[in-house]
């Protein structure tokens, strides 16, 4: 995810900015840049790839006087990871860095272009600096121009802006994306998007609240709230432990990543939904020409997300779709036809088994597509086409936001294909798109639910096994719920199609067999309910997850009433992730680094 730093003071600002960006490396990035205003002159540097490339570019640049500077690490979401798309973005005499999403950027950009402004990048961020300079022409106050600009932006942002006319001022604004300012006895000012760059430099920090904006100079720090009223900063002591600072106050990276799913999915959707059309600009419009069948291949969690795609592709796009575990596919001399589109799914893009199947498909002359979270990974480089999931770096070994964004992509891709094949009516597509827009809200963790699951978890620390059961897309979700639990709790768990329980596993039913039942209101509710009743009648302990109260359950996790089964899917996904997390915490396990597991499995 992107990172921001800013500095105002007499020290070596280049080193401070680069050092700050280094502290944000753990968040992941694919390009970086800085801009420094010293003695009235701007110097700006950008580089793709690792920070070492930026360090190399700045090696002859000396900052030994008072200066102001801003810096950024970018994780490509809108536009490729190129130098032109890297921040800071330049206007005529100003620079800006930004985290978040400017939702109305397309409309602002259109107007600015009509007024003669030239854009250098494909980013949403660049509109900020041009809009500011446009406003500056119509007012004598730089701050007023900045304020007007902020008022005109819709979406989420943390912004730092510097401009030649104000040699000692950094302008800031925050809404929805985190940012803080740090101070010390030497009267320096530091900005960052998380604590870590400030540790060792500052003693006290003020975390900005949503809609805060203002400016700093060497002697002033002025903040306004959303009503335009000046407010007092609220300084607190800065943490000193870097690892816990990286977790932004969460106990584990996995927990942080569960909470981050709202933003991750918003990024996944960004620029890909029109009111009545799904857009994948990154795909060649002929990708599906001559294709009569889709083959999906992946491992682990990615396999589970792909399994949901088999339901969605056939339901929405009427496209024959099959799926294989990559390690199985490799050695069974599979039949591959030229009319088959081969899709691999991988968070890392490096999983050895999945990579190998991609090579096999390429050798067989198939068209290939990868759905991946890491740009420039081996699979992205190898496949003919690529869709990035934009989940940001996932540190917890147990995958959460990668799964959520993969399923989102599959839902969108099934509609994209349905548009091409006209297998859904325009009205149906429009309805699905409206539902997709609700996904970020459906993965927002409610405090009540988290607290409830925390309490509930103490009843599920033993037993001789867990069955997670569901039907249709809730079957892959059940598999994923079981995988999460076994990975981090070391308890035995299996995912099963609910209708299959009576064909064998029901023999295990007793009070020490825990059944986690996924009961969506909008998909096969009665069918699944009778399967759960069969287990309940044999005294299995049942924990039902549903929006409809279920009196045969021993425990019940209530999700809100949703408009559609796919929104129920995402609501339940969060409940399952939290349940595994809290069970693992109670068992005293290392949630982020479970035993015997690695984040990226690059061996066979
Ligand atoms: C489970 C998990 C693994 C991965 C699997 C494939 O939480 O993370 O099951 O999903 O190793 O990894 P990728 O998606 O990187 O190919």
Coordinates of C-alpha atoms and ligand atoms in Angstrom, one line a residue:
X1 CA 0.0 0.0 0.0
X2 CA 1.2 3.5 -0.6
X3 CA 3.2 5.5 2.0
X4 CA 3.7 9.2 2.7
X5 CA 6.4 11.1 4.4
X6 CA 7.1 14.8 4.9
X7 CA 9.7 17.0 6.6
X8 CA 10.2 20.6 7.5
X9 CA 13.4 21.6 9.3
X10 CA 17.1 22.3 9.1
X11 CA 18.5 18.8 9.0
X12 CA 19.4 16.7 5.9
X13 CA 15.9 16.4 4.5
X14 CA 16.9 14.0 1.7
X15 CA 18.2 11.5 4.2
X16 CA 15.2 12.0 6.4
X17 CA 12.7 11.5 3.6
X18 CA 14.5 8.4 2.2
X19 CA 14.9 7.0 5.7
X20 CA 11.2 7.5 6.3
X21 CA 10.3 5.8 3.0
X22 CA 12.5 2.9 4.0
X23 CA 10.5 2.5 7.2
X24 CA 7.3 2.2 5.0
X25 CA 8.9 -0.5 2.8
X26 CA 7.1 -3.2 4.7
X27 CA 3.8 -2.0 3.2
X28 CA 4.9 -2.8 -0.3
X29 CA 5.5 -0.5 -3.2
X30 CA 6.6 -0.5 -6.8
X31 CA 7.9 3.0 -7.2
X32 CA 9.0 5.9 -5.0
X33 CA 9.8 9.6 -5.2
X34 CA 10.7 12.8 -3.3
X35 CA 10.4 16.5 -3.9
X36 CA 12.4 19.0 -1.8
X37 CA 12.1 22.8 -1.8
X38 CA 15.4 24.4 -0.6
X39 CA 16.4 28.1 -1.0
X40 CA 13.4 28.6 -3.4
X41 CA 14.4 25.8 -5.7
X42 CA 12.6 22.5 -6.2
X43 CA 14.4 19.2 -6.8
X44 CA 12.3 16.1 -7.5
X45 CA 13.4 12.5 -8.1
X46 CA 11.4 9.4 -8.9
X47 CA 12.3 5.8 -9.6
X48 CA 10.5 2.5 -10.2
X49 CA 11.4 -0.6 -8.2
X50 CA 13.2 -0.6 -4.9
X51 CA 14.3 2.4 -2.9
X52 CA 17.9 1.7 -3.8
X53 CA 17.1 3.0 -7.3
X54 CA 15.8 6.3 -5.8
X55 CA 18.9 6.5 -3.6
X56 CA 21.1 6.1 -6.6
X57 CA 19.3 8.9 -8.4
X58 CA 19.6 11.3 -5.5
X59 CA 23.2 10.5 -4.6
X60 CA 24.6 13.9 -5.8
X61 CA 21.7 15.9 -4.3
X62 CA 22.7 17.8 -1.2
X63 CA 20.3 19.1 1.4
X64 CA 22.2 21.0 4.1
X65 CA 20.0 24.0 4.7
X66 CA 16.5 24.6 5.9
X67 CA 14.1 22.8 3.5
X68 CA 10.7 21.3 3.2
X69 CA 10.2 18.0 1.5
X70 CA 7.6 15.3 0.7
X71 CA 8.0 11.7 -0.3
X72 CA 5.9 8.7 -1.3
X73 CA 6.1 5.0 -2.0
X74 CA 3.5 3.9 -4.5
X75 CA 1.7 0.6 -4.9
X76 CA 0.2 0.8 -8.3
X77 CA -3.6 0.9 -8.3
X78 CA -4.5 3.4 -11.0
X79 CA -2.0 3.3 -13.8
X80 CA 1.1 1.1 -14.2
X81 CA 4.1 1.2 -11.8
X82 CA 6.0 3.7 -14.0
X83 CA 8.2 6.7 -13.2
X84 CA 5.5 9.0 -14.6
X85 CA 2.9 7.6 -12.4
X86 CA 5.1 7.7 -9.3
X87 CA 4.5 10.5 -6.8
X88 CA 5.2 13.4 -6.1
X89 CA 3.1 14.8 -9.0
X90 CA 4.0 18.1 -10.4
X91 CA 2.0 21.1 -11.5
X92 CA 3.7 24.4 -12.7
X93 CA 5.3 25.1 -9.4
X94 CA 3.9 22.7 -6.9
X95 CA 4.2 19.1 -5.9
X96 CA 1.7 16.7 -4.2
X97 CA 1.8 13.3 -2.7
X98 CA -1.4 11.4 -1.9
X99 CA -2.7 8.1 -0.5
X100 CA -6.2 7.0 -1.1
X101 CA -8.6 7.3 -4.0
X102 CA -10.0 10.5 -5.5
X103 CA -13.4 9.2 -6.7
X104 CA -14.3 12.2 -8.8
X105 CA -10.9 12.5 -10.4
X106 CA -12.3 11.7 -13.9
X107 CA -14.7 14.6 -13.9
X108 CA -12.1 17.0 -12.5
X109 CA -9.5 15.8 -15.1
X110 CA -12.0 16.3 -17.9
X111 CA -12.6 19.9 -17.0
X112 CA -8.9 20.6 -16.4
X113 CA -8.0 19.1 -19.8
X114 CA -10.8 21.3 -21.4
X115 CA -9.1 24.3 -19.8
X116 CA -5.7 23.4 -21.4
X117 CA -4.0 21.5 -18.6
X118 CA -1.7 18.7 -19.7
X119 CA -1.5 15.6 -17.6
X120 CA 1.6 13.5 -17.4
X121 CA 0.3 10.5 -15.5
X122 CA -2.6 8.1 -15.5
X123 CA -3.1 8.6 -11.7
X124 CA -6.1 10.1 -9.9
X125 CA -3.6 12.0 -7.7
X126 CA -2.4 14.4 -10.5
X127 CA -5.7 16.2 -10.5
X128 CA -5.0 17.5 -7.0
X129 CA -2.0 19.6 -8.0
X130 CA -3.6 21.0 -11.2
X131 CA -6.8 21.8 -9.4
X132 CA -4.8 23.6 -6.7
X133 CA -2.9 25.6 -9.2
X134 CA -6.1 26.5 -11.0
X135 CA -7.6 27.7 -7.7
X136 CA -4.4 29.6 -7.0
X137 CA -4.9 31.7 -10.1
X138 CA -8.2 32.8 -8.8
X139 CA -7.2 33.8 -5.3
X140 CA -4.4 35.7 -3.6
X141 CA -4.2 33.3 -0.7
X142 CA -2.3 30.0 -1.1
X143 CA -4.1 28.4 1.8
X144 CA -7.5 29.5 0.4
X145 CA -6.6 27.8 -2.9
X146 CA -5.6 24.6 -1.0
X147 CA -8.8 24.7 1.0
X148 CA -10.9 25.1 -2.1
X149 CA -9.1 22.2 -3.7
X150 CA -9.8 19.9 -0.7
X151 CA -13.5 21.0 -0.8
X152 CA -13.7 19.9 -4.4
X153 CA -12.2 16.4 -3.8
X154 CA -14.4 13.4 -3.2
X155 CA -13.1 10.2 -1.9
X156 CA -10.4 9.1 0.5
X157 CA -7.1 10.9 0.9
X158 CA -4.0 11.8 2.9
X159 CA -2.4 14.7 1.1
X160 CA 0.8 16.7 1.4
X161 CA 1.3 19.7 -0.9
X162 CA 4.2 22.1 -1.3
X163 CA 4.4 25.1 -3.6
X164 CA 7.1 27.4 -4.7
X165 CA 5.4 30.6 -3.5
X166 CA 5.4 29.3 0.1
X167 CA 8.9 28.3 0.8
X168 CA 8.4 27.4 4.5
X169 CA 5.0 25.7 4.4
X170 CA 3.6 22.2 4.0
X171 CA -0.1 22.0 3.4
X172 CA -1.9 18.8 4.5
X173 CA -5.3 17.2 4.4
X174 CA -6.7 13.9 5.6
X175 CA -9.9 12.0 5.0
X176 CA -10.2 8.3 5.2
X177 CA -6.5 7.5 4.8
X178 CA -4.2 7.7 7.8
X179 CA -1.7 10.4 8.5
X180 CA 0.0 11.9 11.5
X181 CA 2.4 14.7 12.3
X182 CA 5.3 14.5 14.7
X183 CA 7.2 17.2 16.5
X184 CA 10.3 17.4 18.7
X185 CA 12.3 19.9 20.8
X186 CA 14.2 21.1 17.7
X187 CA 11.1 22.5 16.2
X188 CA 11.1 20.2 13.2
X189 CA 7.9 18.8 11.7
X190 CA 7.6 15.3 10.4
X191 CA 4.6 13.8 8.5
X192 CA 3.9 10.1 7.8
X193 CA 1.1 7.8 6.9
X194 CA 2.0 5.5 9.9
X195 CA 4.1 5.8 13.1
X196 CA 7.3 4.0 12.0
X197 CA 9.1 6.7 10.0
X198 CA 8.7 9.0 13.0
X199 CA 10.2 6.7 15.6
X200 CA 13.5 8.0 16.7
X201 CA 12.9 11.5 15.3
X202 CA 9.8 12.7 17.2
X203 CA 8.6 12.6 20.8
X204 CA 5.0 13.6 20.3
X205 CA 2.5 13.0 17.6
X206 CA -0.9 14.2 16.5
X207 CA -3.0 11.7 14.5
X208 CA -5.2 13.6 12.1
X209 CA -8.9 13.0 12.1
X210 CA -11.0 12.7 9.0
X211 CA -11.6 16.0 7.3
X212 CA -8.7 17.7 9.1
X213 CA -6.7 20.1 6.9
X214 CA -4.2 22.9 7.4
X215 CA -0.6 23.9 7.2
X216 CA 2.7 23.9 9.1
X217 CA 5.6 26.4 9.0
X218 CA 8.7 26.4 11.2
X219 CA 6.7 28.3 13.9
X220 CA 3.1 27.3 13.3
X221 CA 0.9 24.3 13.2
X222 CA -2.6 25.2 12.2
X223 CA -5.4 22.6 11.8
X224 CA -9.0 23.1 10.8
X225 CA -11.9 20.6 11.1
X226 CA -14.6 19.8 8.6
X227 CA -16.6 22.8 9.6
X228 CA -13.7 25.1 8.8
X229 CA -13.1 25.8 12.5
X230 CA -9.6 26.0 13.8
X231 CA -8.9 23.2 16.3
X232 CA -6.3 22.4 18.8
X233 CA -3.9 19.5 18.0
X234 CA -4.0 16.6 20.3
X235 CA -0.5 15.4 20.9
X236 CA 0.3 12.0 22.4
X237 CA 3.6 10.2 23.1
X238 CA 5.0 8.3 20.2
X239 CA 5.5 4.5 20.5
X240 CA 9.0 3.3 20.4
X241 CA 8.6 -0.3 19.1
X242 CA 8.7 -0.4 15.3
X243 CA 7.1 -3.8 14.9
X244 CA 4.1 -2.9 16.8
X245 CA 4.0 0.5 15.1
X246 CA 3.8 -1.4 11.7
X247 CA 0.6 -3.1 13.0
X248 CA -1.1 0.3 13.4
X249 CA -2.5 -0.7 16.8
X250 CA -3.8 -4.1 15.8
X251 CA -2.5 -7.2 17.7
X252 CA -1.5 -9.1 14.5
X253 CA -1.0 -8.4 10.9
X254 CA -3.8 -10.8 10.1
X255 CA -6.2 -8.8 12.2
X256 CA -5.0 -5.5 10.5
X257 CA -5.5 -7.2 7.1
X258 CA -9.0 -8.3 8.0
X259 CA -9.9 -4.7 8.9
X260 CA -8.1 -3.4 5.7
X261 CA -10.4 -5.4 3.4
X262 CA -12.7 -2.4 3.0
X263 CA -9.9 -0.4 1.4
X264 CA -8.4 -3.3 -0.4
X265 CA -11.7 -4.1 -2.2
X266 CA -12.4 -0.4 -2.9
X267 CA -9.0 -0.4 -4.7
X268 CA -9.9 -3.6 -6.5
X269 CA -13.1 -2.0 -7.8
X270 CA -11.4 1.4 -8.6
X271 CA -11.9 2.4 -12.2
X272 CA -13.4 -1.0 -13.2
X273 CA -17.1 -0.2 -12.7
X274 CA -19.2 2.0 -14.8
X275 CA -22.9 2.4 -14.0
X276 CA -23.8 -0.4 -16.3
X277 CA -20.6 -1.9 -17.5
X278 CA -17.6 -3.8 -16.0
X279 CA -14.3 -2.5 -17.4
X280 CA -11.0 -4.3 -17.5
X281 CA -8.8 -1.9 -19.5
X282 CA -5.8 -4.2 -18.9
X283 CA -7.4 -7.0 -21.0
X284 CA -7.2 -7.2 -24.7
X285 CA -10.8 -7.0 -26.0
X286 CA -10.1 -10.2 -28.1
X287 CA -9.1 -12.2 -25.0
X288 CA -12.3 -14.3 -25.0
X289 CA -12.6 -14.6 -28.8
X290 CA -12.5 -18.3 -29.8
X291 CA -12.8 -19.4 -26.2
X292 CA -15.3 -22.1 -25.3
X293 CA -14.0 -23.2 -21.9
X294 CA -12.1 -21.8 -18.9
X295 CA -9.6 -23.8 -16.9
X296 CA -8.6 -22.4 -13.5
X297 CA -5.5 -23.6 -11.6
X298 CA -4.2 -22.5 -8.2
X299 CA -3.2 -23.6 -4.7
X300 CA -4.6 -23.2 -1.2
X301 CA -6.7 -20.1 -0.6
X302 CA -6.3 -19.0 -4.2
X303 CA -7.8 -22.3 -5.2
X304 CA -10.8 -21.6 -3.0
X305 CA -11.4 -18.2 -4.5
X306 CA -11.1 -19.8 -8.0
X307 CA -13.7 -22.4 -7.0
X308 CA -16.2 -19.6 -6.4
X309 CA -15.4 -18.6 -10.0
X310 CA -16.6 -21.9 -11.4
X311 CA -20.1 -21.1 -10.0
X312 CA -20.1 -17.5 -11.1
X313 CA -18.7 -18.0 -14.6
X314 CA -21.2 -20.7 -15.4
X315 CA -24.1 -18.9 -13.8
X316 CA -23.4 -15.4 -15.2
X317 CA -21.5 -16.1 -18.4
X318 CA -22.7 -19.6 -19.3
X319 CA -19.1 -20.5 -19.9
X320 CA -18.0 -24.1 -19.2
X321 CA -15.5 -23.8 -16.4
X322 CA -13.4 -26.3 -14.5
X323 CA -10.7 -26.0 -11.8
X324 CA -7.7 -28.0 -10.7
X325 CA -5.3 -27.9 -7.8
X326 CA -2.1 -26.9 -9.5
X327 CA 0.0 -29.7 -7.9
X328 CA -2.4 -32.3 -9.3
X329 CA -2.7 -30.8 -12.8
X330 CA 1.1 -30.8 -13.3
X331 CA 1.5 -34.6 -13.5
X332 CA -1.6 -36.0 -15.0
X333 CA -1.0 -35.3 -18.7
X334 CA -4.1 -33.0 -18.8
X335 CA -6.0 -32.5 -22.1
X336 CA -5.7 -28.9 -23.2
X337 CA -7.5 -27.4 -26.2
X338 CA -6.7 -24.2 -28.0
X339 CA -10.3 -23.0 -27.3
X340 CA -9.5 -23.1 -23.5
X341 CA -8.6 -19.9 -21.6
X342 CA -6.1 -20.9 -18.9
X343 CA -6.4 -18.8 -15.7
X344 CA -4.0 -19.0 -12.8
X345 CA -4.6 -17.3 -9.5
X346 CA -2.0 -16.4 -7.0
X347 CA -1.5 -13.9 -4.3
X348 CA 2.3 -13.9 -4.6
X349 CA 2.7 -14.8 -8.3
X350 CA 5.5 -17.1 -7.3
X351 CA 3.9 -20.4 -6.1
X352 CA 6.0 -23.1 -7.8
X353 CA 3.1 -25.5 -8.7
X354 CA 0.9 -22.8 -10.1
X355 CA 3.8 -21.2 -12.1
X356 CA 4.5 -24.6 -13.6
X357 CA 0.9 -25.1 -14.8
X358 CA 1.1 -21.7 -16.4
X359 CA 4.3 -22.8 -18.3
X360 CA 2.5 -26.0 -19.4
X361 CA -0.5 -24.0 -20.7
X362 CA 1.8 -21.6 -22.6
X363 CA 3.7 -24.5 -24.1
X364 CA 0.4 -26.0 -25.2
X365 CA -0.4 -22.7 -27.0
X366 CA -3.3 -21.7 -24.8
X367 CA -4.2 -18.1 -24.1
X368 CA -3.3 -17.4 -20.5
X369 CA -4.5 -14.9 -17.8
X370 CA -3.1 -14.5 -14.3
X371 CA -5.0 -12.9 -11.4
X372 CA -2.4 -11.8 -9.0
X373 CA -1.6 -9.4 -6.2
X374 CA 2.1 -8.7 -7.1
X375 CA 3.0 -6.8 -10.2
X376 CA 6.2 -8.0 -11.9
X377 CA 6.0 -11.4 -10.2
X378 CA 7.0 -14.5 -12.2
X379 CA 3.4 -15.3 -13.2
X380 CA 2.6 -11.7 -14.2
X381 CA 5.7 -11.6 -16.4
X382 CA 4.9 -14.9 -18.0
X383 CA 1.1 -14.8 -18.6
X384 CA -0.4 -13.2 -21.8
X385 CA -2.7 -11.0 -19.7
X386 CA -2.9 -10.0 -16.1
X387 CA -5.4 -8.6 -13.7
X388 CA -4.0 -7.2 -10.5
X389 CA -6.1 -7.7 -7.4
X390 CA -4.6 -4.5 -5.6
X391 CA -4.9 -6.0 -2.1
X392 CA -1.7 -4.3 -0.9
X393 CA 1.0 -6.3 0.9
X394 CA -0.3 -9.2 2.8
X395 CA 2.0 -10.0 5.7
X396 CA 0.0 -12.5 7.7
X397 CA 0.7 -16.0 6.5
X398 CA -3.0 -16.8 6.7
X399 CA -4.4 -15.1 3.6
X400 CA -7.4 -12.8 4.1
X401 CA -7.6 -9.7 2.0
X402 CA -6.0 -11.6 -0.9
X403 CA -8.9 -14.0 -0.9
X404 CA -11.5 -11.2 -0.6
X405 CA -10.0 -9.3 -3.6
X406 CA -9.7 -12.4 -5.7
X407 CA -13.3 -13.3 -5.3
X408 CA -14.2 -9.7 -6.1
X409 CA -12.2 -9.9 -9.3
X410 CA -13.9 -13.2 -10.2
X411 CA -17.4 -11.7 -9.7
X412 CA -16.4 -8.8 -11.9
X413 CA -14.8 -11.0 -14.5
X414 CA -18.0 -13.2 -14.7
X415 CA -20.0 -10.1 -15.5
X416 CA -17.4 -8.8 -18.0
X417 CA -17.7 -12.1 -19.8
X418 CA -21.5 -12.0 -19.5
X419 CA -21.4 -8.6 -21.2
X420 CA -19.4 -10.0 -24.1
X421 CA -21.6 -13.1 -24.4
X422 CA -24.8 -11.2 -23.7
X423 CA -25.7 -14.0 -21.3
X424 CA -27.1 -11.5 -18.8
X425 CA -29.4 -8.6 -19.8
X426 CA -28.2 -5.0 -19.4
X427 CA -30.6 -4.7 -16.4
X428 CA -29.1 -7.7 -14.7
X429 CA -25.6 -6.4 -15.2
X430 CA -26.5 -3.0 -13.8
X431 CA -28.1 -4.7 -10.8
X432 CA -24.9 -6.8 -10.2
X433 CA -22.7 -3.7 -10.5
X434 CA -24.8 -1.9 -7.9
X435 CA -24.2 -4.9 -5.6
X436 CA -20.5 -5.0 -6.3
X437 CA -20.3 -1.4 -5.1
X438 CA -21.7 -2.5 -1.7
X439 CA -18.9 -5.1 -1.2
X440 CA -16.5 -2.7 0.7
X441 CA -19.2 -1.8 3.2
X442 CA -20.1 -5.5 3.6
X443 CA -16.6 -6.4 4.8
X444 CA -16.4 -3.6 7.4
X445 CA -15.8 -5.2 10.7
X446 CA -18.5 -4.3 13.3
X447 CA -17.2 -3.9 16.8
X448 CA -20.2 -5.8 18.1
X449 CA -19.5 -8.7 15.9
X450 CA -15.8 -8.8 16.7
X451 CA -16.5 -8.6 20.5
X452 CA -19.2 -11.3 20.2
X453 CA -16.8 -13.7 18.3
X454 CA -14.1 -13.0 20.8
X455 CA -16.3 -14.3 23.5
X456 CA -17.7 -17.1 21.5
X457 CA -14.3 -18.4 20.6
X458 CA -13.6 -19.8 24.1
X459 CA -16.2 -22.5 23.4
X460 CA -14.3 -23.8 20.3
X461 CA -10.8 -24.6 21.6
X462 CA -11.1 -28.4 21.7
X463 CA -13.3 -31.1 20.3
X464 CA -12.3 -33.8 17.8
X465 CA -12.9 -31.7 14.7
X466 CA -14.7 -29.0 12.9
X467 CA -16.8 -29.3 9.8
X468 CA -17.5 -26.0 7.9
X469 CA -20.4 -26.6 5.6
X470 CA -22.1 -24.7 2.8
X471 CA -23.6 -25.0 -0.7
X472 CA -22.8 -23.4 -4.0
X473 CA -20.3 -20.5 -3.5
X474 CA -20.6 -21.1 0.2
X475 CA -18.9 -24.4 -0.2
X476 CA -15.6 -22.8 -1.3
X477 CA -16.1 -20.3 1.5
X478 CA -16.5 -23.3 3.9
X479 CA -13.3 -24.7 2.6
X480 CA -11.6 -21.4 3.1
X481 CA -13.0 -21.1 6.6
X482 CA -11.7 -24.5 7.5
X483 CA -8.3 -23.8 6.0
X484 CA -8.0 -20.5 8.0
X485 CA -8.8 -22.4 11.2
X486 CA -6.4 -25.2 10.8
X487 CA -3.6 -23.0 9.6
X488 CA -3.5 -20.8 12.7
X489 CA -5.2 -22.9 15.4
X490 CA -3.8 -26.3 14.5
X491 CA -7.3 -27.8 15.2
X492 CA -8.5 -30.3 12.6
X493 CA -11.1 -28.7 10.3
X494 CA -12.7 -29.7 7.0
X495 CA -14.8 -27.9 4.6
X496 CA -17.6 -29.9 3.1
X497 CA -20.6 -29.4 0.8
X498 CA -23.6 -29.5 3.2
X499 CA -25.4 -32.0 1.0
X500 CA -22.5 -34.4 1.2
X501 CA -22.4 -34.8 5.0
X502 CA -25.0 -37.6 5.0
X503 CA -22.8 -39.6 2.6
X504 CA -20.2 -40.4 5.3
X505 CA -19.0 -37.6 7.6
X506 CA -22.2 -37.5 9.5
X507 CA -21.0 -40.7 11.2
X508 CA -18.6 -38.5 13.2
X509 CA -21.5 -36.4 14.6
X510 CA -21.5 -36.0 18.4
X511 CA -21.3 -33.0 20.8
X512 CA -17.6 -32.8 20.3
X513 CA -17.9 -32.4 16.6
X514 CA -18.3 -28.7 15.8
X515 CA -20.3 -27.8 12.7
X516 CA -19.9 -24.2 11.4
X517 CA -22.9 -23.9 9.1
X518 CA -23.2 -21.2 6.4
X519 CA -26.8 -20.4 6.0
X520 CA -27.3 -17.6 3.4
X521 CA -30.8 -16.3 3.2
X522 CA -30.7 -15.8 -0.5
X523 CA -29.2 -19.1 -1.7
X524 CA -30.6 -22.6 -1.1
X525 CA -31.5 -21.6 2.5
X526 CA -34.0 -24.4 3.1
X527 CA -31.8 -27.1 1.5
X528 CA -28.8 -26.1 3.7
X529 CA -31.0 -25.8 6.7
X530 CA -32.2 -29.4 6.4
X531 CA -28.6 -30.6 6.2
X532 CA -27.8 -28.7 9.4
X533 CA -30.9 -30.1 11.1
X534 CA -29.6 -33.6 10.3
X535 CA -26.4 -32.9 12.1
X536 CA -28.2 -31.2 15.0
X537 CA -30.5 -34.2 15.4
X538 CA -27.3 -36.3 15.9
X539 CA -26.1 -33.9 18.6
X540 CA -23.3 -32.2 16.7
X541 CA -22.6 -28.8 18.2
X542 CA -23.8 -26.3 15.7
X543 CA -22.6 -22.7 15.2
X544 CA -24.7 -21.2 12.5
X545 CA -23.8 -18.0 10.6
X546 CA -26.8 -16.4 9.0
X547 CA -29.1 -13.4 8.9
X548 CA -32.1 -15.6 9.8
X549 CA -32.3 -16.8 13.4
X550 CA -31.9 -20.6 13.6
X551 CA -33.3 -22.3 16.7
X552 CA -31.5 -25.6 16.1
X553 CA -28.1 -23.9 16.5
X554 CA -26.1 -24.0 19.8
X555 CA -24.4 -20.8 18.8
X556 CA -25.4 -18.2 16.3
X557 CA -23.4 -15.5 14.6
X558 CA -25.8 -13.0 13.1
X559 CA -24.9 -11.2 9.9
X560 CA -26.9 -8.2 8.7
X561 CA -29.8 -8.9 6.3
X562 CA -28.3 -8.4 2.8
X563 CA -29.8 -7.8 -0.7
X564 CA -28.0 -10.7 -2.3
X565 CA -26.2 -13.9 -1.6
X566 CA -22.8 -12.5 -2.7
X567 CA -23.0 -9.8 -0.1
X568 CA -23.8 -12.5 2.4
X569 CA -20.7 -14.3 1.2
X570 CA -18.5 -11.4 2.1
X571 CA -20.2 -10.8 5.5
X572 CA -19.7 -14.5 6.4
X573 CA -16.2 -14.4 5.2
X574 CA -15.3 -11.8 7.7
X575 CA -17.0 -13.7 10.5
X576 CA -15.0 -16.8 9.6
X577 CA -11.8 -14.9 9.5
X578 CA -12.4 -13.4 12.9
X579 CA -13.5 -16.8 14.4
X580 CA -10.2 -18.4 13.4
X581 CA -8.2 -15.4 14.6
X582 CA -9.8 -15.4 18.0
X583 CA -9.5 -19.1 18.5
X584 CA -5.8 -18.9 17.6
X585 CA -5.3 -16.0 20.0
X586 CA -6.9 -17.9 22.8
X587 CA -4.7 -20.9 22.1
X588 CA -1.7 -18.7 22.4
X589 CA -0.4 -19.4 18.8
X590 CA 1.7 -17.2 16.6
X591 CA -1.2 -15.9 14.4
X592 CA 1.0 -14.2 11.8
X593 CA 3.6 -17.0 11.5
X594 CA 2.0 -20.3 12.1
X595 CA 4.2 -23.3 12.5
X596 CA 5.4 -25.1 9.3
X597 CA 4.0 -22.5 6.9
X598 CA 5.6 -20.0 4.6
X599 CA 4.0 -17.0 2.9
X600 CA 5.3 -17.9 -0.5
X601 CA 5.7 -21.5 -1.5
X602 CA 8.4 -21.5 -4.2
X603 CA 9.2 -25.2 -3.8
X604 CA 7.3 -28.1 -5.2
Ligands
LIG1 C1 -3.5 -19.8 3.1 C2 -2.5 -19.4 2.1 C3 -2.1 -20.4 1.1 C4 -1.8 -19.8 -0.3 C5 -1.2 -20.8 -1.2 C6 -1.1 -20.2 -2.6 O1 -3.9 -18.8 4.0 O2 -2.1 -18.3 2.1 O3 -2.9 -21.5 1.0 O4 -3.1 -19.4 -0.7 O5 0.1 -21.1 -0.7 O6 -0.3 -19.0 -2.6 P1 -0.4 -18.0 -3.8 O7 -1.8 -17.4 -3.8 O8 0.6 -16.9 -3.4 O9 -0.1 -18.7 -5.0

